Amino acid sequence: MRLNKLELRNYRNYLELQLEFPNRLNIFLGENAQGKTNLLESIYVLALTRSHRTSSEQELIGWQDDFAQIKGRIERKTSELELELLLTKKGRKSKVNHIEQKKLSSYIGQLNVILFAPEDLSLVKGSPQTRRRFIDMELGQINPVYLYDLAQYQQTLKQRNLYLKQLSEKKQTDEIYLDILTEQLVDFGSKVLASRLLFVKKLEYWSNDLHSKITNQKEALAIEYAASIPLKGESVEEIHSVFLAELQKNRKREIFKGNTFLGPHRDDLIFKVNQQNVQTYGSQGQQRTTALSVKLAEIDLMKEETGEYPILLLDDVMSELDDSRQIHLLETIENKVQTFLTTTTLNHVAGKMTVHPDIFYVQQGQIERKET
């Protein structure tokens, strides 16, 4: 999979821009606050319809403008695609080959991307919410049905929490409606959980292989899915049975507190290096190596699931890695994936790759391309 052309209009500090990417490695070079990350972000938004930096679409639209537009020409194994995303104050519209897509699940997955930014190095040490979001964004690209199940789960959870609060405050007394919402929550939540468990198992397989190479076979990495319910099996049916029983067991407590205590929205990941919890006992180096292994593992996992390598976005991450980790990162991606990299200096890649990059000099939203 490759992005051959990118067009921006009224996107952040880019009034109008057209770029073509004939080569596999593309470097956006420039000082900070010039627009390098905005370019990377636009590719991410084109793929996933939302930003990794903000939840407000208004921030993506140029100052004093009413809309922003991102277009991309994608080359896949068997076809070429034109993707288009229009962002307005009223919402967003997505098109594939000029045909509007009404469902998010029919758009996401056309362009698969993996983003690696400095904050991803805190994947291990960060909050459970960070790790849940990581799973949702990556799994959603591989499996569009998961996105639908997750959206339905989140919507039902919101309704259930609202009704629990009303029961808690004695504004409602009828628990039959709570039964209906609970059954719906369990239906979608069981599917979400089953998909996540399978994803984590595959992620562990690819991550451990990379982690072993990076540490010269000194460390073994394990990834555990920490569910908020006591799982006895991994099928949808087995999860459904346990999930429903646990919610019924906690019913009075949930009504008293006005909140749903159990479910995928409360789950987490546990990373273990040589059987020790790296989140708690690992050094900063081990935590960074684990995060790097997990992010790089996504490349092969996505290839296995979709049949094509994704596009890799590296946002100033090279400066956060020491020389050995930089080399492992570059060796992993070389001749494998199309890569877009932002940096303030070329020292991190000079002499470490055989692939010749295209360099785009970025200054105050203006781009000058230099082929090496």
XYZ file of C-alpha atoms in Angstrom:
372
model
C 0.000 0.000 0.000
C 1.278 3.442 -0.935
C 0.181 7.048 -0.834
C 1.201 8.521 -4.198
C -0.388 11.949 -3.895
C -1.648 14.204 -1.101
C -3.734 17.354 -1.521
C -4.645 19.746 1.279
C -6.917 22.742 1.312
C -7.467 24.992 4.330
C -5.894 22.364 6.563
C -4.296 23.948 9.631
C -1.473 26.185 8.283
C -1.762 24.877 4.702
C -3.969 27.009 2.478
C -3.432 24.862 -0.602
C -0.902 22.088 -1.124
C -0.203 19.258 -3.565
C 2.563 16.735 -2.970
C 3.557 13.583 -4.849
C 5.544 10.759 -3.270
C 7.287 8.585 -5.878
C 9.706 7.056 -3.371
C 9.322 4.788 -0.371
C 10.974 7.027 2.240
C 9.785 10.625 2.600
C 11.301 13.003 5.128
C 9.676 16.247 6.260
C 12.599 18.340 7.477
C 12.406 21.649 9.316
C 12.462 23.497 12.603
C 9.736 23.041 15.179
C 6.308 24.680 14.703
C 6.662 24.943 10.910
C 3.982 22.413 9.905
C 5.811 19.049 9.698
C 3.505 17.290 12.135
C 0.477 18.857 10.436
C 1.434 17.008 7.238
C 1.751 13.693 9.039
C -1.492 14.342 10.889
C -3.338 14.998 7.621
C -2.361 11.527 6.336
C -3.553 10.013 9.609
C -6.856 11.908 9.396
C -7.308 10.847 5.764
C -7.025 7.234 6.907
C -9.024 7.329 10.135
C -11.216 10.473 9.741
C -9.994 11.818 13.066
C -6.823 13.299 14.536
C -4.503 11.748 17.099
C -3.793 15.235 18.471
C -7.230 16.712 19.073
C -10.865 15.675 19.329
C -11.994 19.024 17.887
C -12.354 19.001 14.112
C -12.533 22.796 14.216
C -8.812 22.867 15.062
C -8.035 21.106 11.773
C -9.768 23.781 9.724
C -7.646 26.770 8.785
C -8.197 29.947 10.753
C -11.057 32.003 9.268
C -12.028 29.117 6.935
C -15.317 27.201 6.947
C -13.965 23.846 5.797
C -10.844 21.752 5.292
C -10.283 19.158 2.588
C -7.832 16.267 2.382
C -7.435 14.162 -0.757
C -5.173 11.224 -1.412
C -4.381 8.857 -4.261
C -3.737 5.384 -2.871
C -2.016 2.534 -4.688
C -2.920 -0.957 -3.549
C -1.951 -4.373 -4.886
C -4.882 -4.670 -7.226
C -6.233 -1.135 -7.580
C -5.839 2.601 -7.217
C -8.173 4.583 -4.990
C -9.046 8.227 -4.628
C -9.882 9.132 -1.034
C -11.411 12.415 0.026
C -12.343 13.829 3.405
C -14.257 17.074 3.864
C -14.282 18.608 7.342
C -16.815 21.307 8.210
C -18.256 22.825 11.370
C -21.290 20.582 10.891
C -19.336 17.341 10.562
C -17.361 15.373 8.016
C -17.977 13.675 4.685
C -15.848 10.857 3.329
C -15.600 9.641 -0.264
C -13.975 6.655 -1.956
C -13.503 7.115 -5.717
C -15.810 10.163 -5.532
C -18.662 8.148 -3.960
C -19.779 9.308 -0.526
C -19.548 6.685 2.224
C -22.435 6.823 4.678
C -20.875 4.352 7.118
C -17.556 4.901 8.844
C -16.831 1.177 8.583
C -17.019 1.332 4.781
C -14.367 4.072 4.657
C -11.844 3.150 7.349
C -9.504 0.414 6.182
C -9.082 1.768 2.654
C -5.816 3.381 3.800
C -4.032 1.684 6.694
C -1.538 3.713 8.708
C 0.576 3.196 11.794
C 1.625 6.301 13.681
C 4.631 6.327 15.970
C 5.056 9.561 17.928
C 7.063 10.392 21.079
C 3.941 9.985 23.225
C 3.678 6.370 22.019
C 6.813 5.619 24.025
C 4.554 6.107 27.061
C 2.175 3.399 25.816
C 3.530 1.078 28.486
C 3.693 3.604 31.334
C 0.641 5.652 30.372
C -2.989 5.314 31.420
C -5.272 2.328 30.679
C -7.309 4.695 28.484
C -4.221 5.204 26.289
C -3.831 1.463 25.820
C -7.542 0.929 25.108
C -7.432 3.667 22.492
C -4.360 2.030 20.947
C -6.254 -1.255 20.565
C -9.357 0.457 19.175
C -7.518 2.485 16.530
C -5.367 -0.389 15.258
C -8.009 -3.111 15.413
C -10.568 -0.795 13.806
C -8.447 -0.522 10.652
C -8.082 -4.292 10.373
C -11.671 -5.172 11.227
C -14.366 -2.605 10.293
C -17.035 -4.737 12.012
C -15.178 -4.138 15.285
C -15.684 -0.393 14.824
C -19.437 -0.926 14.489
C -19.607 -3.172 17.583
C -17.505 -0.700 19.587
C -19.658 2.276 18.571
C -22.828 0.397 19.525
C -21.286 -0.634 22.832
C -20.258 2.932 23.662
C -23.686 4.298 22.760
C -25.463 1.661 24.881
C -23.031 2.263 27.759
C -23.878 5.960 27.706
C -27.616 5.189 27.812
C -27.167 2.618 30.583
C -25.092 4.968 32.740
C -27.695 7.689 32.327
C -30.474 5.322 33.374
C -28.447 3.994 36.325
C -27.990 7.560 37.503
C -31.735 8.182 37.198
C -32.408 5.027 39.236
C -29.818 6.136 41.784
C -31.502 9.532 42.140
C -34.968 7.890 42.307
C -36.040 9.680 39.124
C -36.807 6.256 37.665
C -37.967 3.066 39.376
C -38.627 0.653 36.493
C -35.726 -1.811 36.195
C -37.148 -3.576 33.141
C -35.577 -0.947 30.880
C -32.270 -1.545 32.695
C -32.592 -5.249 31.804
C -32.983 -4.334 28.116
C -29.963 -1.999 28.173
C -27.899 -4.592 30.045
C -28.663 -7.266 27.462
C -27.712 -4.906 24.618
C -24.513 -3.891 26.408
C -23.523 -7.526 26.910
C -24.305 -8.407 23.278
C -21.993 -5.749 21.831
C -19.455 -5.898 24.663
C -18.949 -9.641 24.181
C -18.121 -9.116 20.505
C -15.741 -6.274 21.354
C -13.977 -8.404 23.953
C -13.660 -11.452 21.690
C -12.106 -9.311 18.935
C -9.682 -7.676 21.361
C -8.533 -10.986 22.846
C -7.716 -12.393 19.412
C -5.927 -9.171 18.399
C -3.783 -9.125 21.552
C -2.797 -12.768 21.054
C -1.545 -11.975 17.521
C 0.114 -8.752 18.672
C 2.005 -10.670 21.358
C 3.299 -13.153 18.775
C 4.783 -10.471 16.507
C 5.937 -8.224 19.378
C 7.856 -10.937 21.186
C 9.802 -11.826 18.037
C 10.875 -8.207 17.535
C 11.578 -7.638 21.214
C 13.848 -10.663 21.266
C 15.841 -9.324 18.300
C 16.168 -5.812 19.759
C 17.463 -7.212 23.082
C 19.738 -9.821 21.465
C 17.565 -12.693 22.758
C 17.981 -11.526 26.378
C 14.329 -10.640 26.962
C 10.970 -12.257 26.243
C 7.869 -10.079 25.959
C 4.373 -11.200 26.933
C 1.161 -9.180 26.557
C -1.866 -9.979 28.697
C -5.373 -8.644 28.271
C -6.587 -7.550 31.714
C -10.362 -7.847 31.548
C -12.587 -6.355 34.235
C -14.630 -9.570 34.268
C -13.242 -13.041 35.114
C -13.036 -14.618 31.667
C -13.464 -18.383 31.436
C -13.257 -18.614 27.642
C -12.596 -16.477 24.581
C -15.653 -17.153 22.412
C -18.458 -14.597 22.172
C -20.863 -17.055 23.813
C -18.568 -17.777 26.767
C -17.835 -14.082 27.310
C -21.559 -13.241 27.041
C -22.452 -15.674 29.813
C -19.815 -14.387 32.256
C -20.383 -10.713 31.430
C -24.144 -10.940 32.012
C -23.689 -12.846 35.274
C -21.168 -10.276 36.582
C -23.429 -7.339 35.762
C -26.339 -9.028 37.517
C -24.123 -9.718 40.539
C -23.125 -6.013 40.706
C -26.579 -4.639 39.877
C -27.433 -3.127 43.296
C -23.995 -1.550 43.615
C -24.219 -0.045 40.114
C -27.656 1.405 40.825
C -26.366 2.869 44.097
C -23.335 4.439 42.383
C -25.147 5.285 39.116
C -22.394 3.848 36.916
C -21.346 0.718 34.980
C -18.322 -0.843 36.682
C -17.535 -3.715 34.327
C -16.888 -4.093 30.616
C -14.396 -3.351 27.818
C -14.382 0.350 28.807
C -12.596 -0.649 32.049
C -10.072 -3.123 30.601
C -6.303 -2.782 30.222
C -3.146 -4.376 28.817
C -0.296 -5.748 30.909
C 3.197 -5.979 29.414
C 5.640 -8.449 30.953
C 9.360 -8.757 30.220
C 10.902 -12.001 31.445
C 7.677 -12.570 33.413
C 8.012 -9.252 35.290
C 5.445 -6.478 34.901
C 7.414 -3.915 32.915
C 4.917 -1.160 33.764
C 5.749 -1.516 37.453
C 9.248 -2.973 37.588
C 10.792 -2.238 34.184
C 13.479 0.358 33.570
C 12.787 3.271 31.243
C 14.879 1.481 28.606
C 12.788 -1.678 28.912
C 9.583 0.317 28.726
C 10.762 2.075 25.568
C 11.929 -1.155 23.966
C 8.548 -2.720 24.738
C 6.687 0.213 23.188
C 8.940 0.098 20.105
C 8.421 -3.668 19.733
C 4.647 -3.314 19.995
C 4.444 -0.471 17.461
C 6.696 -2.250 14.953
C 4.771 -5.496 15.437
C 1.700 -3.765 14.043
C 3.369 -3.624 10.630
C 3.561 -7.404 10.245
C 0.257 -7.993 12.013
C -1.545 -5.649 9.637
C 0.144 -7.315 6.663
C -0.998 -10.718 7.931
C -4.589 -9.524 8.404
C -5.074 -7.353 5.301
C -2.565 -8.782 2.818
C -0.780 -5.435 2.475
C 1.755 -3.491 4.472
C 0.427 -0.267 6.024
C 1.965 3.186 5.697
C 4.223 4.187 8.591
C 4.173 7.689 10.075
C 7.132 8.572 12.329
C 6.622 11.908 14.065
C 9.991 13.091 15.420
C 10.406 9.763 17.170
C 14.003 9.165 16.035
C 15.312 11.829 18.405
C 13.709 9.962 21.311
C 15.537 6.693 20.579
C 19.173 5.788 21.170
C 21.371 4.624 18.275
C 20.685 0.890 18.653
C 16.915 1.375 18.736
C 17.102 3.759 15.761
C 18.950 1.108 13.757
C 16.438 -1.615 14.691
C 13.590 0.661 13.692
C 15.140 1.524 10.324
C 16.126 -2.076 9.590
C 12.582 -3.238 10.311
C 10.949 -0.791 7.905
C 13.573 -0.739 5.139
C 12.288 -2.098 1.809
C 9.035 -3.024 3.512
C 6.740 -0.054 4.092
C 6.300 3.435 2.702
C 7.431 5.736 5.483
C 6.836 9.412 6.261
C 9.224 10.813 8.832
C 9.429 14.242 10.472
C 12.695 15.476 11.931
C 14.687 18.633 12.632
C 17.939 16.989 11.501
C 19.022 14.255 9.090
C 21.623 12.889 11.534
C 19.208 10.174 12.684
C 18.967 8.563 9.244
C 22.203 9.577 7.495
C 24.209 6.494 6.561
C 21.803 4.114 8.320
C 19.599 3.225 5.334
C 20.217 2.116 1.773
C 16.892 3.592 0.633
C 17.297 7.082 -0.814
C 14.712 9.450 0.637
C 12.825 12.355 -0.826
C 13.341 15.337 1.444
C 10.665 17.991 1.830
C 11.893 21.148 3.512
C 9.093 22.661 5.582
C 9.124 26.312 6.583
C 6.042 28.224 7.767
C 3.680 25.998 5.813
C 5.729 26.213 2.614
C 7.275 23.056 1.086
C 10.402 22.728 -1.011
C 11.185 19.242 -2.327
C 14.702 17.967 -2.790
C 15.381 14.482 -4.177
C 18.534 12.812 -2.919
